[in-house]
Amino acid sequence: MHVAIIGSHCTGKTTLLNALKKEFPDYIFVDEYIKTLQDMNVPFNEVCTDMTQYIASDICIDAFKHKNFISDRSLLDVLAYSRYLCEKNVISKECYDEIRLRWEAHNIDYDILFYAKPLKQEIENNGIRSTDQEFQKGVQDIFEQFLFYEEYQWLYDEERPEVYQLPNDFDERIKFVKEKIDEFTKCS
């Protein structure tokens, strides 16, 4: 089973992923790619490059080698950030188009996407994530369009992954994810 927790930065994805490690010991957990980008000395957030987006998408695609994984981010995250960055002329249209093709080739490989909206207004500065609220809101708006607007259904094959919006309460998030994964595994 291929599961990803998606959404803009500072939405509790990493915290949730870490809490789920106890609940799903048979799964591989794929950490957020931003740490890999930082280790590689590749620019990220608002100052990323085409190369940043290609590396991030490669990391997401690499997760599919595992039978069961839960990932902090997905190719849809890379696509949402790429669209925002392309609109701001930070990355090229060619890069955005390539990321879109990668999403189209792999979207069906995801079984469940859990969408996390921001939990609080102020972005906590952890030294890695952007604290620019306009950046966060812009990416979040793109997620909303990709996930919930009819005009963006072209992003998905005939079959699309199950998409669930996570509750705002953290404890409820854990319970909700467990229930949905259990339901899915019983049906497949």
PDB file of C-alpha atoms in Angstrom:
ATOM      1  CA  MET A   1       0.000   0.000   0.000  1.00  0.00           C
ATOM      2  CA  HIS A   2       1.311   3.427  -0.992  1.00  0.00           C
ATOM      3  CA  VAL A   3       0.186   6.248   1.275  1.00  0.00           C
ATOM      4  CA  ALA A   4       1.267   9.893   1.387  1.00  0.00           C
ATOM      5  CA  ILE A   5       0.524  12.768   3.714  1.00  0.00           C
ATOM      6  CA  ILE A   6       0.281  15.858   1.548  1.00  0.00           C
ATOM      7  CA  GLY A   7      -0.143  19.596   1.935  1.00  0.00           C
ATOM      8  CA  SER A   8       1.784  22.827   2.152  1.00  0.00           C
ATOM      9  CA  HIS A   9       4.491  23.320   4.745  1.00  0.00           C
ATOM     10  CA  CYS A  10       3.715  23.653   8.472  1.00  0.00           C
ATOM     11  CA  THR A  11       0.602  21.467   8.433  1.00  0.00           C
ATOM     12  CA  GLY A  12       1.706  18.751  10.852  1.00  0.00           C
ATOM     13  CA  LYS A  13       2.673  16.163   8.217  1.00  0.00           C
ATOM     14  CA  THR A  14       6.033  15.243   9.747  1.00  0.00           C
ATOM     15  CA  THR A  15       4.624  15.108  13.273  1.00  0.00           C
ATOM     16  CA  LEU A  16       1.850  12.810  12.056  1.00  0.00           C
ATOM     17  CA  LEU A  17       4.286  10.624  10.109  1.00  0.00           C
ATOM     18  CA  ASN A  18       6.432  10.172  13.221  1.00  0.00           C
ATOM     19  CA  ALA A  19       3.383   9.240  15.326  1.00  0.00           C
ATOM     20  CA  LEU A  20       2.268   6.674  12.736  1.00  0.00           C
ATOM     21  CA  LYS A  21       5.576   4.791  12.927  1.00  0.00           C
ATOM     22  CA  LYS A  22       4.358   3.096  16.119  1.00  0.00           C
ATOM     23  CA  GLU A  23       1.018   2.211  14.546  1.00  0.00           C
ATOM     24  CA  PHE A  24       2.338   0.659  11.320  1.00  0.00           C
ATOM     25  CA  PRO A  25       5.571  -1.213  12.069  1.00  0.00           C
ATOM     26  CA  ASP A  26       5.422  -3.158   8.783  1.00  0.00           C
ATOM     27  CA  TYR A  27       5.556   0.004   6.662  1.00  0.00           C
ATOM     28  CA  ILE A  28       8.532   1.914   5.331  1.00  0.00           C
ATOM     29  CA  PHE A  29       8.363   5.580   6.312  1.00  0.00           C
ATOM     30  CA  VAL A  30       9.655   8.070   3.773  1.00  0.00           C
ATOM     31  CA  ASP A  31      10.757  11.327   5.382  1.00  0.00           C
ATOM     32  CA  GLU A  32      10.175  14.716   3.828  1.00  0.00           C
ATOM     33  CA  TYR A  33      12.525  15.316   0.889  1.00  0.00           C
ATOM     34  CA  ILE A  34      13.479  18.792   2.082  1.00  0.00           C
ATOM     35  CA  LYS A  35      16.024  17.276   4.484  1.00  0.00           C
ATOM     36  CA  THR A  36      17.677  15.432   1.597  1.00  0.00           C
ATOM     37  CA  LEU A  37      17.768  18.629  -0.445  1.00  0.00           C
ATOM     38  CA  GLN A  38      19.345  20.448   2.487  1.00  0.00           C
ATOM     39  CA  ASP A  39      21.965  17.690   2.895  1.00  0.00           C
ATOM     40  CA  MET A  40      22.740  17.953  -0.825  1.00  0.00           C
ATOM     41  CA  ASN A  41      23.186  21.716  -0.494  1.00  0.00           C
ATOM     42  CA  VAL A  42      20.425  22.273  -3.056  1.00  0.00           C
ATOM     43  CA  PRO A  43      18.360  25.467  -2.696  1.00  0.00           C
ATOM     44  CA  PHE A  44      14.751  24.914  -1.658  1.00  0.00           C
ATOM     45  CA  ASN A  45      11.600  26.773  -0.597  1.00  0.00           C
ATOM     46  CA  GLU A  46      11.073  30.032  -2.504  1.00  0.00           C
ATOM     47  CA  VAL A  47      14.591  30.032  -3.979  1.00  0.00           C
ATOM     48  CA  CYS A  48      14.649  26.530  -5.427  1.00  0.00           C
ATOM     49  CA  THR A  49      15.677  25.669  -8.973  1.00  0.00           C
ATOM     50  CA  ASP A  50      14.487  23.310 -11.666  1.00  0.00           C
ATOM     51  CA  MET A  51      17.045  20.822 -10.326  1.00  0.00           C
ATOM     52  CA  THR A  52      15.437  21.038  -6.875  1.00  0.00           C
ATOM     53  CA  GLN A  53      12.077  20.016  -8.279  1.00  0.00           C
ATOM     54  CA  TYR A  54      13.569  17.181 -10.341  1.00  0.00           C
ATOM     55  CA  ILE A  55      15.390  15.782  -7.301  1.00  0.00           C
ATOM     56  CA  ALA A  56      12.275  16.071  -5.133  1.00  0.00           C
ATOM     57  CA  SER A  57      10.201  14.214  -7.725  1.00  0.00           C
ATOM     58  CA  ASP A  58      12.885  11.519  -8.068  1.00  0.00           C
ATOM     59  CA  ILE A  59      12.779  10.979  -4.303  1.00  0.00           C
ATOM     60  CA  CYS A  60       8.986  10.578  -4.440  1.00  0.00           C
ATOM     61  CA  ILE A  61       9.191   8.136  -7.347  1.00  0.00           C
ATOM     62  CA  ASP A  62      11.913   6.137  -5.590  1.00  0.00           C
ATOM     63  CA  ALA A  63       9.474   5.388  -2.738  1.00  0.00           C
ATOM     64  CA  PHE A  64       7.442   3.148  -5.072  1.00  0.00           C
ATOM     65  CA  LYS A  65      10.139   0.471  -4.844  1.00  0.00           C
ATOM     66  CA  HIS A  66       8.646  -0.372  -1.422  1.00  0.00           C
ATOM     67  CA  LYS A  67       5.609  -2.603  -1.156  1.00  0.00           C
ATOM     68  CA  ASN A  68       4.137  -0.613   1.741  1.00  0.00           C
ATOM     69  CA  PHE A  69       5.103   2.939   2.571  1.00  0.00           C
ATOM     70  CA  ILE A  70       3.781   6.057   4.212  1.00  0.00           C
ATOM     71  CA  SER A  71       5.424   9.182   2.897  1.00  0.00           C
ATOM     72  CA  ASP A  72       5.747  12.736   4.141  1.00  0.00           C
ATOM     73  CA  ARG A  73       4.848  14.379   0.800  1.00  0.00           C
ATOM     74  CA  SER A  74       4.076  12.992  -2.655  1.00  0.00           C
ATOM     75  CA  LEU A  75       4.534  13.848  -6.298  1.00  0.00           C
ATOM     76  CA  LEU A  76       1.401  15.972  -5.973  1.00  0.00           C
ATOM     77  CA  ASP A  77       3.288  18.120  -3.446  1.00  0.00           C
ATOM     78  CA  VAL A  78       6.112  18.573  -5.942  1.00  0.00           C
ATOM     79  CA  LEU A  79       3.543  19.479  -8.601  1.00  0.00           C
ATOM     80  CA  ALA A  80       1.761  22.019  -6.373  1.00  0.00           C
ATOM     81  CA  TYR A  81       5.014  23.704  -5.346  1.00  0.00           C
ATOM     82  CA  SER A  82       6.233  23.602  -8.963  1.00  0.00           C
ATOM     83  CA  ARG A  83       3.115  25.322 -10.221  1.00  0.00           C
ATOM     84  CA  TYR A  84       3.429  28.061  -7.608  1.00  0.00           C
ATOM     85  CA  LEU A  85       7.131  28.532  -8.362  1.00  0.00           C
ATOM     86  CA  CYS A  86       6.543  28.528 -12.122  1.00  0.00           C
ATOM     87  CA  GLU A  87       3.853  31.198 -11.751  1.00  0.00           C
ATOM     88  CA  LYS A  88       6.387  33.279  -9.794  1.00  0.00           C
ATOM     89  CA  ASN A  89       9.051  32.675 -12.511  1.00  0.00           C
ATOM     90  CA  VAL A  90      11.334  30.876 -10.068  1.00  0.00           C
ATOM     91  CA  ILE A  91      11.402  27.644 -12.092  1.00  0.00           C
ATOM     92  CA  SER A  92      10.854  27.107 -15.810  1.00  0.00           C
ATOM     93  CA  LYS A  93       7.625  26.121 -17.536  1.00  0.00           C
ATOM     94  CA  GLU A  94       9.520  23.129 -18.951  1.00  0.00           C
ATOM     95  CA  CYS A  95      10.282  21.955 -15.427  1.00  0.00           C
ATOM     96  CA  TYR A  96       6.651  22.353 -14.350  1.00  0.00           C
ATOM     97  CA  ASP A  97       5.503  20.433 -17.447  1.00  0.00           C
ATOM     98  CA  GLU A  98       7.955  17.598 -16.687  1.00  0.00           C
ATOM     99  CA  ILE A  99       6.790  17.383 -13.066  1.00  0.00           C
ATOM    100  CA  ARG A 100       3.191  17.273 -14.310  1.00  0.00           C
ATOM    101  CA  LEU A 101       4.078  14.370 -16.625  1.00  0.00           C
ATOM    102  CA  ARG A 102       5.724  12.536 -13.729  1.00  0.00           C
ATOM    103  CA  TRP A 103       2.576  13.020 -11.616  1.00  0.00           C
ATOM    104  CA  GLU A 104       0.369  11.812 -14.466  1.00  0.00           C
ATOM    105  CA  ALA A 105       2.542   8.704 -14.854  1.00  0.00           C
ATOM    106  CA  HIS A 106       2.462   7.828 -11.154  1.00  0.00           C
ATOM    107  CA  ASN A 107      -0.724   9.229  -9.595  1.00  0.00           C
ATOM    108  CA  ILE A 108      -2.454   5.864  -9.815  1.00  0.00           C
ATOM    109  CA  ASP A 109       0.442   4.288  -7.895  1.00  0.00           C
ATOM    110  CA  TYR A 110      -0.775   6.032  -4.757  1.00  0.00           C
ATOM    111  CA  ASP A 111      -3.551   4.271  -2.877  1.00  0.00           C
ATOM    112  CA  ILE A 112      -4.384   6.983  -0.344  1.00  0.00           C
ATOM    113  CA  LEU A 113      -3.474  10.654  -0.053  1.00  0.00           C
ATOM    114  CA  PHE A 114      -4.166  12.351   3.290  1.00  0.00           C
ATOM    115  CA  TYR A 115      -4.447  16.107   2.855  1.00  0.00           C
ATOM    116  CA  ALA A 116      -3.297  18.204   5.825  1.00  0.00           C
ATOM    117  CA  LYS A 117      -4.364  21.833   6.051  1.00  0.00           C
ATOM    118  CA  PRO A 118      -2.393  24.244   8.246  1.00  0.00           C
ATOM    119  CA  LEU A 119      -3.092  23.776  11.960  1.00  0.00           C
ATOM    120  CA  LYS A 120      -2.228  27.272  13.111  1.00  0.00           C
ATOM    121  CA  GLN A 121      -1.846  30.706  11.615  1.00  0.00           C
ATOM    122  CA  GLU A 122       1.780  31.478  12.491  1.00  0.00           C
ATOM    123  CA  ILE A 123       4.450  29.354  10.844  1.00  0.00           C
ATOM    124  CA  GLU A 124       6.969  27.962  13.299  1.00  0.00           C
ATOM    125  CA  ASN A 125      10.553  28.667  12.257  1.00  0.00           C
ATOM    126  CA  ASN A 126      12.474  25.392  12.444  1.00  0.00           C
ATOM    127  CA  GLY A 127      15.384  26.661  10.363  1.00  0.00           C
ATOM    128  CA  ILE A 128      14.310  24.592   7.352  1.00  0.00           C
ATOM    129  CA  ARG A 129      10.781  25.475   6.265  1.00  0.00           C
ATOM    130  CA  SER A 130       9.822  28.821   4.846  1.00  0.00           C
ATOM    131  CA  THR A 131       8.078  31.208   7.228  1.00  0.00           C
ATOM    132  CA  ASP A 132       6.560  33.224   4.369  1.00  0.00           C
ATOM    133  CA  GLN A 133       2.799  32.974   4.898  1.00  0.00           C
ATOM    134  CA  GLU A 134       2.066  34.159   1.344  1.00  0.00           C
ATOM    135  CA  PHE A 135       4.159  31.266   0.015  1.00  0.00           C
ATOM    136  CA  GLN A 136       2.308  28.782   2.238  1.00  0.00           C
ATOM    137  CA  LYS A 137      -1.112  30.182   1.317  1.00  0.00           C
ATOM    138  CA  GLY A 138      -0.277  30.187  -2.398  1.00  0.00           C
ATOM    139  CA  VAL A 139       0.752  26.535  -2.321  1.00  0.00           C
ATOM    140  CA  GLN A 140      -2.231  25.594  -0.146  1.00  0.00           C
ATOM    141  CA  ASP A 141      -4.599  27.256  -2.637  1.00  0.00           C
ATOM    142  CA  ILE A 142      -3.061  25.188  -5.439  1.00  0.00           C
ATOM    143  CA  PHE A 143      -3.566  21.994  -3.411  1.00  0.00           C
ATOM    144  CA  GLU A 144      -7.226  22.906  -2.930  1.00  0.00           C
ATOM    145  CA  GLN A 145      -7.612  23.411  -6.680  1.00  0.00           C
ATOM    146  CA  PHE A 146      -5.842  20.161  -7.559  1.00  0.00           C
ATOM    147  CA  LEU A 147      -7.818  18.117  -5.041  1.00  0.00           C
ATOM    148  CA  PHE A 148     -11.289  19.605  -5.043  1.00  0.00           C
ATOM    149  CA  TYR A 149     -11.970  21.626  -8.209  1.00  0.00           C
ATOM    150  CA  GLU A 150     -13.636  19.773 -11.046  1.00  0.00           C
ATOM    151  CA  GLU A 151     -11.541  21.586 -13.666  1.00  0.00           C
ATOM    152  CA  TYR A 152      -8.412  19.836 -12.352  1.00  0.00           C
ATOM    153  CA  GLN A 153      -9.663  16.271 -12.684  1.00  0.00           C
ATOM    154  CA  TRP A 154      -7.419  15.910 -15.752  1.00  0.00           C
ATOM    155  CA  LEU A 155      -4.616  15.429 -13.223  1.00  0.00           C
ATOM    156  CA  TYR A 156      -5.876  11.929 -12.516  1.00  0.00           C
ATOM    157  CA  ASP A 157      -6.281   8.745 -14.510  1.00  0.00           C
ATOM    158  CA  GLU A 158      -9.701   7.111 -14.643  1.00  0.00           C
ATOM    159  CA  GLU A 159      -8.919   5.775 -11.199  1.00  0.00           C
ATOM    160  CA  ARG A 160      -7.519   8.239  -8.741  1.00  0.00           C
ATOM    161  CA  PRO A 161      -6.102   7.636  -5.305  1.00  0.00           C
ATOM    162  CA  GLU A 162      -8.445   7.950  -2.355  1.00  0.00           C
ATOM    163  CA  VAL A 163      -8.091  11.491  -1.019  1.00  0.00           C
ATOM    164  CA  TYR A 164      -9.066  12.363   2.529  1.00  0.00           C
ATOM    165  CA  GLN A 165      -8.822  15.684   4.303  1.00  0.00           C
ATOM    166  CA  LEU A 166      -7.364  15.169   7.757  1.00  0.00           C
ATOM    167  CA  PRO A 167      -9.173  16.444  10.852  1.00  0.00           C
ATOM    168  CA  ASN A 168      -7.584  19.452  12.569  1.00  0.00           C
ATOM    169  CA  ASP A 169      -7.169  17.723  15.940  1.00  0.00           C
ATOM    170  CA  PHE A 170      -3.870  15.823  16.066  1.00  0.00           C
ATOM    171  CA  ASP A 171      -5.149  12.801  18.028  1.00  0.00           C
ATOM    172  CA  GLU A 172      -8.095  12.568  15.657  1.00  0.00           C
ATOM    173  CA  ARG A 173      -5.667  12.580  12.731  1.00  0.00           C
ATOM    174  CA  ILE A 174      -3.908   9.468  14.009  1.00  0.00           C
ATOM    175  CA  LYS A 175      -7.198   7.672  14.592  1.00  0.00           C
ATOM    176  CA  PHE A 176      -8.552   8.768  11.190  1.00  0.00           C
ATOM    177  CA  VAL A 177      -5.472   7.556   9.278  1.00  0.00           C
ATOM    178  CA  LYS A 178      -5.537   4.195  11.079  1.00  0.00           C
ATOM    179  CA  GLU A 179      -9.227   3.733  10.255  1.00  0.00           C
ATOM    180  CA  LYS A 180      -8.829   4.620   6.571  1.00  0.00           C
ATOM    181  CA  ILE A 181      -5.772   2.414   6.058  1.00  0.00           C
ATOM    182  CA  ASP A 182      -7.503  -0.476   7.849  1.00  0.00           C
ATOM    183  CA  GLU A 183     -10.621  -0.001   5.692  1.00  0.00           C
ATOM    184  CA  PHE A 184      -8.555   0.061   2.518  1.00  0.00           C
ATOM    185  CA  THR A 185      -6.556  -3.061   3.377  1.00  0.00           C
ATOM    186  CA  LYS A 186      -9.742  -4.992   4.220  1.00  0.00           C
ATOM    187  CA  CYS A 187     -11.265  -4.081   0.843  1.00  0.00           C
ATOM    188  CA  SER A 188      -8.233  -4.942  -1.271  1.00  0.00           C
TER     189      SER A 188
END
